[in-house]
Amino acid sequence: MGLEEKLPTGVLLTTVELAAGYARKGSLWPASFGLACCAIEMMATGAGRYDLARFGMEVFRGSPRQADLMIVAGRVSQKMAPVLRQIYDQMAAPKWVLAMGACSSSGGMFNNYAIVQGVDHIVPVDIYLPGCPPRPEMLIDAILELHDKIQHTKLGVNREREIAALEKEALAATPLHLQKGLMR
Amino acid sequence: MSRVPQIVRGFWVTFSTMFKKPNTENYPEQKDKYPPKPRFHGRHQLNRHPDGLEKCIGCELCAWACPADAILVEGADNTEEERFSPGERYGRVYQINYLRCIFCGLCIEVCPTRALTMTNEFELADQTRESLIFEKQDLLGPLMPNMVAAPHSMVEGTSERDYYQGKISRATDAQIAEVAARAGINANGQV
């Protein structure tokens, strides 16, 4: 009984997914997590010349509860790591992380005891953005790629299945701290 | 000075910007309007000699110069059967980890053969760490007209020196035939 029985399989749900994805990507509010020089480029991206407002994300939120996207801009020190994780945990789902710049993606040139060698040791990263610092166009390009990912995010049961599959895959993969050579 | 004119003067700045041209670069829509300067440090490229042989000699100077340890090079000897570059050695493995790379350009400064240069391409964001480690096939420059892909022998009757003095202008018919013969052997081998 209902509309879904009369429609071909999956039509209604996928349309809802499309609409939800469109709404989510259209007002992606970033939590500013500027830690170093990348934050300057992040601010430039928000300002008039590059104008993140064109993508509905001009409000950089200081409070994690109102943010969907954490742009980790800069090097994360060991001391900052628990703070970063707490901010991430406080953000309401669905949430995404963008590792901006070499330092937050992999530690960059700071391969030492003080810096976390990639923010993906602490939080799951959706988009890695190389550059030192990346120019605003690079950040916009990364954000647009993230938009594409958000647009194709599944909903409900499909999303649960997707998460289970990803979890299984992640458990089978080599842990980051065991990866050697250039993968470090 | 009274308070009111101050406020009016302040808002006048805000008001007058309404009649100014916006300075926004509409990046993804009009990306050709504001291209990066030619000196911009973007993704690397491994260059080729005009006949298609690789310029990289596997000396690892770029890897030594790199302050972020982002480059991995393993050199190997050229043989008469498999020649990738003029001279003794070539870069067998060439990897750049773009998550470590800080685009400082020290690697292209030290490169003795100008094998490594930087392009203006900057759209590098990706979703996994693995995909941001670029291998040799990702970094090698495109085959221009009159180039044939290595491995093949040097232009007949020339030495390494002639390559660096710019005496080679294009792949000779003998080299083109050699590469075609090699491809033929491979195709037959697969069948």
CSV table of C-alpha atoms in Angstrom, one decimal:
chain,number,residue,atom,x,y,z
A,1,MET,CA,0.0,0.0,0.0
A,2,GLY,CA,1.5,3.2,-1.0
A,3,LEU,CA,3.2,5.2,-3.7
A,4,GLU,CA,6.3,3.1,-3.7
A,5,GLU,CA,4.5,0.0,-4.9
A,6,LYS,CA,3.3,1.7,-8.0
A,7,LEU,CA,6.7,3.2,-8.8
A,8,PRO,CA,9.6,1.3,-10.4
A,9,THR,CA,12.1,0.1,-7.7
A,10,GLY,CA,14.2,2.7,-6.0
A,11,VAL,CA,12.7,5.8,-7.7
A,12,LEU,CA,11.4,7.5,-4.6
A,13,LEU,CA,14.4,6.9,-2.4
A,14,THR,CA,17.0,7.9,-4.9
A,15,THR,CA,15.1,11.1,-5.6
A,16,VAL,CA,15.1,11.8,-1.8
A,17,GLU,CA,18.8,11.1,-1.8
A,18,LEU,CA,19.3,13.6,-4.6
A,19,ALA,CA,17.3,16.2,-2.9
A,20,ALA,CA,19.0,15.7,0.5
A,21,GLY,CA,22.5,15.7,-1.2
A,22,TYR,CA,21.7,18.9,-3.0
A,23,ALA,CA,20.5,20.5,0.2
A,24,ARG,CA,23.5,19.3,2.2
A,25,LYS,CA,26.1,20.5,-0.3
A,26,GLY,CA,24.3,23.8,-0.9
A,27,SER,CA,24.7,25.0,2.7
A,28,LEU,CA,27.9,23.4,3.9
A,29,TRP,CA,29.0,25.4,6.9
A,30,PRO,CA,32.7,25.0,7.8
A,31,ALA,CA,34.0,25.0,11.3
A,32,SER,CA,37.1,27.1,11.0
A,33,PHE,CA,40.0,25.1,12.4
A,34,GLY,CA,42.9,27.4,11.3
A,35,LEU,CA,46.1,26.3,12.9
A,36,ALA,CA,48.8,27.9,10.8
A,37,CYS,CA,49.6,29.6,7.5
A,38,CYS,CA,46.9,27.6,5.6
A,39,ALA,CA,44.4,29.5,7.7
A,40,ILE,CA,45.4,32.7,5.9
A,41,GLU,CA,44.5,31.1,2.5
A,42,MET,CA,41.3,29.8,4.0
A,43,MET,CA,40.3,33.3,5.1
A,44,ALA,CA,41.2,34.6,1.6
A,45,THR,CA,39.0,32.0,0.2
A,46,GLY,CA,36.1,33.2,2.3
A,47,ALA,CA,36.7,36.8,1.4
A,48,GLY,CA,35.4,38.7,-1.6
A,49,ARG,CA,37.9,37.8,-4.3
A,50,TYR,CA,37.3,34.1,-4.1
A,51,ASP,CA,34.0,34.3,-2.3
A,52,LEU,CA,33.0,31.0,-0.8
A,53,ALA,CA,29.5,32.6,-0.4
A,54,ARG,CA,28.9,31.5,-4.0
A,55,PHE,CA,28.7,27.9,-2.7
A,56,GLY,CA,26.6,28.8,0.4
A,57,MET,CA,29.4,28.4,2.9
A,58,GLU,CA,30.5,31.9,3.8
A,59,VAL,CA,29.7,31.5,7.5
A,60,PHE,CA,32.8,30.0,9.2
A,61,ARG,CA,31.4,28.8,12.5
A,62,GLY,CA,33.3,29.1,15.7
A,63,SER,CA,31.0,26.6,17.4
A,64,PRO,CA,31.2,23.0,16.2
A,65,ARG,CA,27.5,22.3,16.8
A,66,GLN,CA,26.5,24.4,13.9
A,67,ALA,CA,29.2,23.2,11.4
A,68,ASP,CA,29.2,20.4,8.9
A,69,LEU,CA,32.7,20.6,7.5
A,70,MET,CA,35.9,20.9,9.4
A,71,ILE,CA,38.7,22.4,7.3
A,72,VAL,CA,41.8,21.5,9.2
A,73,ALA,CA,44.1,24.2,8.0
A,74,GLY,CA,47.7,23.9,9.3
A,75,ARG,CA,49.9,21.6,11.3
A,76,VAL,CA,48.3,19.7,14.1
A,77,SER,CA,50.7,19.3,17.1
A,78,GLN,CA,50.4,16.4,19.4
A,79,LYS,CA,49.1,18.8,22.1
A,80,MET,CA,46.3,20.0,19.7
A,81,ALA,CA,45.3,16.5,18.7
A,82,PRO,CA,42.8,15.8,21.5
A,83,VAL,CA,41.3,19.2,21.1
A,84,LEU,CA,40.8,18.6,17.4
A,85,ARG,CA,39.2,15.2,18.1
A,86,GLN,CA,36.9,16.8,20.7
A,87,ILE,CA,35.7,19.5,18.2
A,88,TYR,CA,35.1,16.8,15.6
A,89,ASP,CA,33.1,14.7,18.1
A,90,GLN,CA,31.0,17.8,19.0
A,91,MET,CA,30.0,18.4,15.4
A,92,ALA,CA,26.5,17.1,14.5
A,93,ALA,CA,26.4,14.3,11.9
A,94,PRO,CA,26.5,14.3,8.9
A,95,LYS,CA,30.0,15.8,9.0
A,96,TRP,CA,33.0,16.0,6.8
A,97,VAL,CA,36.7,16.7,7.2
A,98,LEU,CA,38.9,18.4,4.7
A,99,ALA,CA,42.7,18.1,5.3
A,100,MET,CA,44.0,21.3,3.9
A,101,GLY,CA,47.7,21.6,3.0
A,102,ALA,CA,50.6,19.2,3.3
A,103,CYS,CA,50.9,19.4,7.1
A,104,SER,CA,47.4,18.4,8.0
A,105,SER,CA,47.4,15.8,5.2
A,106,SER,CA,50.6,14.0,6.1
A,107,GLY,CA,52.7,16.1,8.4
A,108,GLY,CA,54.4,17.7,5.4
A,109,MET,CA,58.0,18.8,6.0
A,110,PHE,CA,57.6,18.6,9.7
A,111,ASN,CA,58.5,15.0,10.2
A,112,ASN,CA,59.2,15.2,13.9
A,113,TYR,CA,58.0,14.3,17.3
A,114,ALA,CA,55.8,17.4,17.8
A,115,ILE,CA,53.5,17.2,14.8
A,116,VAL,CA,50.8,14.6,14.1
A,117,GLN,CA,51.8,12.9,10.8
A,118,GLY,CA,48.5,13.5,9.1
A,119,VAL,CA,45.2,14.4,10.7
A,120,ASP,CA,43.8,11.1,9.5
A,121,HIS,CA,45.5,9.5,12.5
A,122,ILE,CA,42.8,11.3,14.6
A,123,VAL,CA,39.7,11.9,12.5
A,124,PRO,CA,38.4,10.3,9.2
A,125,VAL,CA,39.4,12.6,6.3
A,126,ASP,CA,37.2,12.9,3.2
A,127,ILE,CA,39.4,15.1,1.0
A,128,TYR,CA,43.1,15.6,1.0
A,129,LEU,CA,44.4,18.8,-0.4
A,130,PRO,CA,48.2,19.1,-1.2
A,131,GLY,CA,50.0,22.4,-1.3
A,132,CYS,CA,52.0,24.5,1.1
A,133,PRO,CA,49.8,26.5,1.4
A,134,PRO,CA,47.3,25.6,-1.3
A,135,ARG,CA,46.0,28.7,-3.2
A,136,PRO,CA,42.4,29.6,-2.7
A,137,GLU,CA,41.5,28.0,-6.1
A,138,MET,CA,42.9,24.7,-4.9
A,139,LEU,CA,40.7,24.9,-1.8
A,140,ILE,CA,37.7,25.7,-3.9
A,141,ASP,CA,38.5,22.8,-6.1
A,142,ALA,CA,38.8,20.5,-3.1
A,143,ILE,CA,35.5,21.8,-1.8
A,144,LEU,CA,33.8,21.2,-5.1
A,145,GLU,CA,35.1,17.6,-5.1
A,146,LEU,CA,33.7,17.2,-1.6
A,147,HIS,CA,30.3,18.6,-2.8
A,148,ASP,CA,30.3,15.9,-5.5
A,149,LYS,CA,30.9,13.3,-2.8
A,150,ILE,CA,28.1,14.7,-0.6
A,151,GLN,CA,25.7,14.8,-3.6
A,152,HIS,CA,26.3,11.1,-4.0
A,153,THR,CA,26.0,10.1,-0.3
A,154,LYS,CA,23.3,7.5,0.3
A,155,LEU,CA,20.5,7.7,2.8
A,156,GLY,CA,18.9,5.4,5.4
A,157,VAL,CA,19.5,1.7,5.0
A,158,ASN,CA,21.7,2.2,2.0
A,159,ARG,CA,23.9,4.5,4.0
A,160,GLU,CA,24.1,2.0,6.8
A,161,ARG,CA,25.2,-0.7,4.4
A,162,GLU,CA,27.7,1.7,2.9
A,163,ILE,CA,29.2,2.5,6.3
A,164,ALA,CA,29.4,-1.2,7.2
A,165,ALA,CA,31.2,-1.9,3.9
A,166,LEU,CA,33.6,0.9,4.5
A,167,GLU,CA,34.3,-0.2,8.0
A,168,LYS,CA,35.1,-3.7,6.9
A,169,GLU,CA,37.4,-2.3,4.3
A,170,ALA,CA,39.1,-0.1,6.8
A,171,LEU,CA,39.7,-2.9,9.2
A,172,ALA,CA,41.3,-5.0,6.6
A,173,ALA,CA,43.6,-2.2,5.4
A,174,THR,CA,47.2,-1.6,6.7
A,175,PRO,CA,47.1,0.8,9.7
A,176,LEU,CA,48.7,4.2,9.0
A,177,HIS,CA,51.4,3.7,11.6
A,178,LEU,CA,52.6,0.5,9.9
A,179,GLN,CA,52.9,2.1,6.4
A,180,LYS,CA,56.5,2.7,5.6
A,181,GLY,CA,58.4,4.7,3.0
A,182,LEU,CA,56.6,7.4,1.1
A,183,MET,CA,53.3,6.2,2.5
A,184,ARG,CA,54.2,7.4,6.0
B,1,MET,CA,33.1,66.6,15.0
B,2,SER,CA,29.6,65.5,15.8
B,3,ARG,CA,28.7,61.8,15.8
B,4,VAL,CA,26.3,61.8,12.9
B,5,PRO,CA,28.6,62.8,10.1
B,6,GLN,CA,31.0,60.1,11.3
B,7,ILE,CA,28.3,57.5,10.8
B,8,VAL,CA,27.3,58.9,7.5
B,9,ARG,CA,30.9,58.9,6.3
B,10,GLY,CA,31.3,55.3,7.5
B,11,PHE,CA,28.2,54.0,5.7
B,12,TRP,CA,29.0,56.0,2.6
B,13,VAL,CA,32.0,53.6,2.1
B,14,THR,CA,29.6,50.7,2.3
B,15,PHE,CA,27.0,52.4,0.1
B,16,SER,CA,29.5,53.4,-2.6
B,17,THR,CA,30.9,49.8,-3.0
B,18,MET,CA,27.5,49.0,-4.5
B,19,PHE,CA,28.5,50.9,-7.6
B,20,LYS,CA,32.0,49.3,-7.9
B,21,LYS,CA,32.7,46.3,-10.0
B,22,PRO,CA,32.9,43.1,-8.0
B,23,ASN,CA,36.5,41.7,-7.9
B,24,THR,CA,35.4,38.1,-7.5
B,25,GLU,CA,37.2,35.5,-9.5
B,26,ASN,CA,34.5,33.1,-10.5
B,27,TYR,CA,36.9,30.2,-10.1
B,28,PRO,CA,35.4,27.1,-11.5
B,29,GLU,CA,33.2,28.9,-14.1
B,30,GLN,CA,35.8,31.3,-15.5
B,31,LYS,CA,39.1,29.6,-14.6
B,32,ASP,CA,40.8,30.6,-17.8
B,33,LYS,CA,40.3,34.3,-17.0
B,34,TYR,CA,42.7,34.3,-14.1
B,35,PRO,CA,45.3,31.6,-14.9
B,36,PRO,CA,48.3,31.2,-12.5
B,37,LYS,CA,51.5,33.1,-13.5
B,38,PRO,CA,53.9,31.1,-15.6
B,39,ARG,CA,56.3,31.0,-12.6
B,40,PHE,CA,53.6,29.3,-10.4
B,41,HIS,CA,54.8,26.1,-8.8
B,42,GLY,CA,52.3,23.4,-9.7
B,43,ARG,CA,52.5,19.7,-10.3
B,44,HIS,CA,55.8,18.3,-11.5
B,45,GLN,CA,56.6,17.0,-15.0
B,46,LEU,CA,59.3,14.6,-16.1
B,47,ASN,CA,60.5,15.9,-19.5
B,48,ARG,CA,61.7,14.1,-22.6
B,49,HIS,CA,64.3,14.7,-25.2
B,50,PRO,CA,63.0,15.7,-28.6
B,51,ASP,CA,63.1,12.0,-29.8
B,52,GLY,CA,61.2,10.7,-26.8
B,53,LEU,CA,64.0,9.4,-24.6
B,54,GLU,CA,63.6,10.5,-21.0
B,55,LYS,CA,65.8,13.2,-19.6
B,56,CYS,CA,65.9,11.8,-16.1
B,57,ILE,CA,69.2,10.1,-15.3
B,58,GLY,CA,68.3,8.7,-11.9
B,59,CYS,CA,70.9,10.8,-10.0
B,60,GLU,CA,68.5,11.3,-7.0
B,61,LEU,CA,69.6,14.9,-6.6
B,62,CYS,CA,66.0,15.9,-6.4
B,63,ALA,CA,65.4,13.5,-3.6
B,64,TRP,CA,68.4,14.7,-1.8
B,65,ALA,CA,67.3,18.4,-2.1
B,66,CYS,CA,63.8,17.8,-1.1
B,67,PRO,CA,63.2,19.3,2.4
B,68,ALA,CA,60.1,17.3,3.0
B,69,ASP,CA,61.5,13.9,1.8
B,70,ALA,CA,58.6,13.7,-0.7
B,71,ILE,CA,60.6,12.2,-3.7
B,72,LEU,CA,61.8,8.7,-4.1
B,73,VAL,CA,64.0,7.8,-7.0
B,74,GLU,CA,65.6,4.5,-7.9
B,75,GLY,CA,68.1,4.6,-10.8
B,76,ALA,CA,69.0,1.7,-13.0
B,77,ASP,CA,71.4,1.0,-15.8
B,78,ASN,CA,70.4,1.5,-19.4
B,79,THR,CA,71.2,-1.6,-21.6
B,80,GLU,CA,71.4,-1.7,-25.4
B,81,GLU,CA,68.1,-3.7,-25.5
B,82,GLU,CA,66.2,-1.4,-23.1
B,83,ARG,CA,67.3,2.2,-23.3
B,84,PHE,CA,65.2,4.9,-21.6
B,85,SER,CA,67.6,7.8,-21.5
B,86,PRO,CA,70.8,8.7,-23.4
B,87,GLY,CA,73.9,7.9,-21.4
B,88,GLU,CA,74.4,5.4,-18.6
B,89,ARG,CA,71.5,5.5,-16.2
B,90,TYR,CA,67.8,6.3,-16.0
B,91,GLY,CA,65.2,6.7,-13.3
B,92,ARG,CA,63.5,3.3,-13.0
B,93,VAL,CA,61.3,4.3,-10.1
B,94,TYR,CA,60.2,7.9,-9.7
B,95,GLN,CA,57.6,8.8,-7.1
B,96,ILE,CA,56.5,12.1,-5.7
B,97,ASN,CA,54.3,12.2,-2.6
B,98,TYR,CA,52.1,15.2,-3.1
B,99,LEU,CA,50.9,15.1,0.5
B,100,ARG,CA,54.5,15.8,1.6
B,101,CYS,CA,55.5,18.1,-1.2
B,102,ILE,CA,55.6,21.8,-0.3
B,103,PHE,CA,56.1,23.0,-3.9
B,104,CYS,CA,59.3,24.9,-3.0
B,105,GLY,CA,61.0,24.1,-6.3
B,106,LEU,CA,64.3,23.0,-4.9
B,107,CYS,CA,64.1,19.7,-6.8
B,108,ILE,CA,63.8,21.5,-10.1
B,109,GLU,CA,66.7,23.8,-9.2
B,110,VAL,CA,69.1,21.0,-8.6
B,111,CYS,CA,68.0,18.8,-11.6
B,112,PRO,CA,71.2,18.7,-13.8
B,113,THR,CA,69.4,17.8,-17.0
B,114,ARG,CA,66.2,19.9,-16.6
B,115,ALA,CA,64.4,16.6,-16.5
B,116,LEU,CA,62.1,17.8,-13.7
B,117,THR,CA,60.1,20.9,-14.2
B,118,MET,CA,56.9,22.2,-12.7
B,119,THR,CA,53.7,22.8,-14.6
B,120,ASN,CA,50.9,25.2,-13.7
B,121,GLU,CA,48.4,22.5,-12.9
B,122,PHE,CA,47.2,22.9,-9.3
B,123,GLU,CA,43.9,20.9,-9.1
B,124,LEU,CA,45.3,18.0,-7.1
B,125,ALA,CA,42.8,17.3,-4.3
B,126,ASP,CA,41.8,13.7,-3.9
B,127,GLN,CA,40.1,11.3,-1.5
B,128,THR,CA,42.9,8.8,-0.6
B,129,ARG,CA,46.5,9.1,0.4
B,130,GLU,CA,47.5,6.4,-2.1
B,131,SER,CA,46.1,8.4,-5.1
B,132,LEU,CA,48.3,11.4,-4.2
B,133,ILE,CA,51.5,9.5,-4.6
B,134,PHE,CA,52.3,10.1,-8.3
B,135,GLU,CA,54.3,7.4,-10.1
B,136,LYS,CA,56.6,7.9,-13.1
B,137,GLN,CA,53.8,7.2,-15.6
B,138,ASP,CA,51.7,10.0,-13.9
B,139,LEU,CA,54.6,12.5,-14.0
B,140,LEU,CA,56.0,11.9,-17.5
B,141,GLY,CA,55.3,14.6,-20.0
B,142,PRO,CA,53.1,13.9,-23.0
B,143,LEU,CA,54.5,12.6,-26.2
B,144,MET,CA,54.9,15.5,-28.5
B,145,PRO,CA,54.7,15.1,-32.3
B,146,ASN,CA,57.9,13.5,-33.6
B,147,MET,CA,58.5,11.7,-30.3
B,148,VAL,CA,58.3,8.0,-29.7
B,149,ALA,CA,58.0,6.5,-26.3
B,150,ALA,CA,61.1,5.0,-24.6
B,151,PRO,CA,62.6,2.4,-24.5
B,152,HIS,CA,64.4,2.7,-27.8
B,153,SER,CA,68.0,3.3,-28.9
B,154,MET,CA,69.6,6.7,-29.4
B,155,VAL,CA,69.7,8.5,-32.7
B,156,GLU,CA,72.2,6.6,-34.8
B,157,GLY,CA,75.7,8.0,-34.8
B,158,THR,CA,75.1,10.3,-31.8
B,159,SER,CA,76.4,10.3,-28.3
B,160,GLU,CA,75.0,11.5,-25.0
B,161,ARG,CA,76.8,14.8,-25.5
B,162,ASP,CA,74.9,15.5,-28.7
B,163,TYR,CA,71.6,15.2,-26.8
B,164,TYR,CA,72.7,17.8,-24.3
B,165,GLN,CA,74.0,20.1,-27.0
B,166,GLY,CA,70.6,20.2,-28.6
B,167,LYS,CA,71.6,18.5,-31.8
B,168,ILE,CA,68.6,16.1,-31.7
B,169,SER,CA,65.5,17.6,-33.1
B,170,ARG,CA,63.1,14.6,-33.6
B,171,ALA,CA,62.9,10.8,-33.7
B,172,THR,CA,64.5,9.4,-36.8
B,173,ASP,CA,62.7,6.9,-39.0
B,174,ALA,CA,64.9,4.1,-37.6
B,175,GLN,CA,63.8,4.9,-34.1
B,176,ILE,CA,60.1,5.0,-35.1
B,177,ALA,CA,60.5,1.6,-36.9
B,178,GLU,CA,62.3,0.2,-33.8
B,179,VAL,CA,59.5,1.2,-31.5
B,180,ALA,CA,56.9,-0.1,-33.9
B,181,ALA,CA,58.8,-3.4,-34.1
B,182,ARG,CA,58.9,-3.6,-30.3
B,183,ALA,CA,55.1,-3.0,-30.1
B,184,GLY,CA,54.6,-5.7,-32.8
B,185,ILE,CA,56.6,-8.2,-30.7
B,186,ASN,CA,54.6,-7.4,-27.6
B,187,ALA,CA,51.3,-7.7,-29.5
B,188,ASN,CA,52.4,-11.1,-30.9
B,189,GLY,CA,53.5,-12.2,-27.5
B,190,GLN,CA,50.1,-11.4,-26.0
B,191,VAL,CA,48.4,-13.4,-28.7
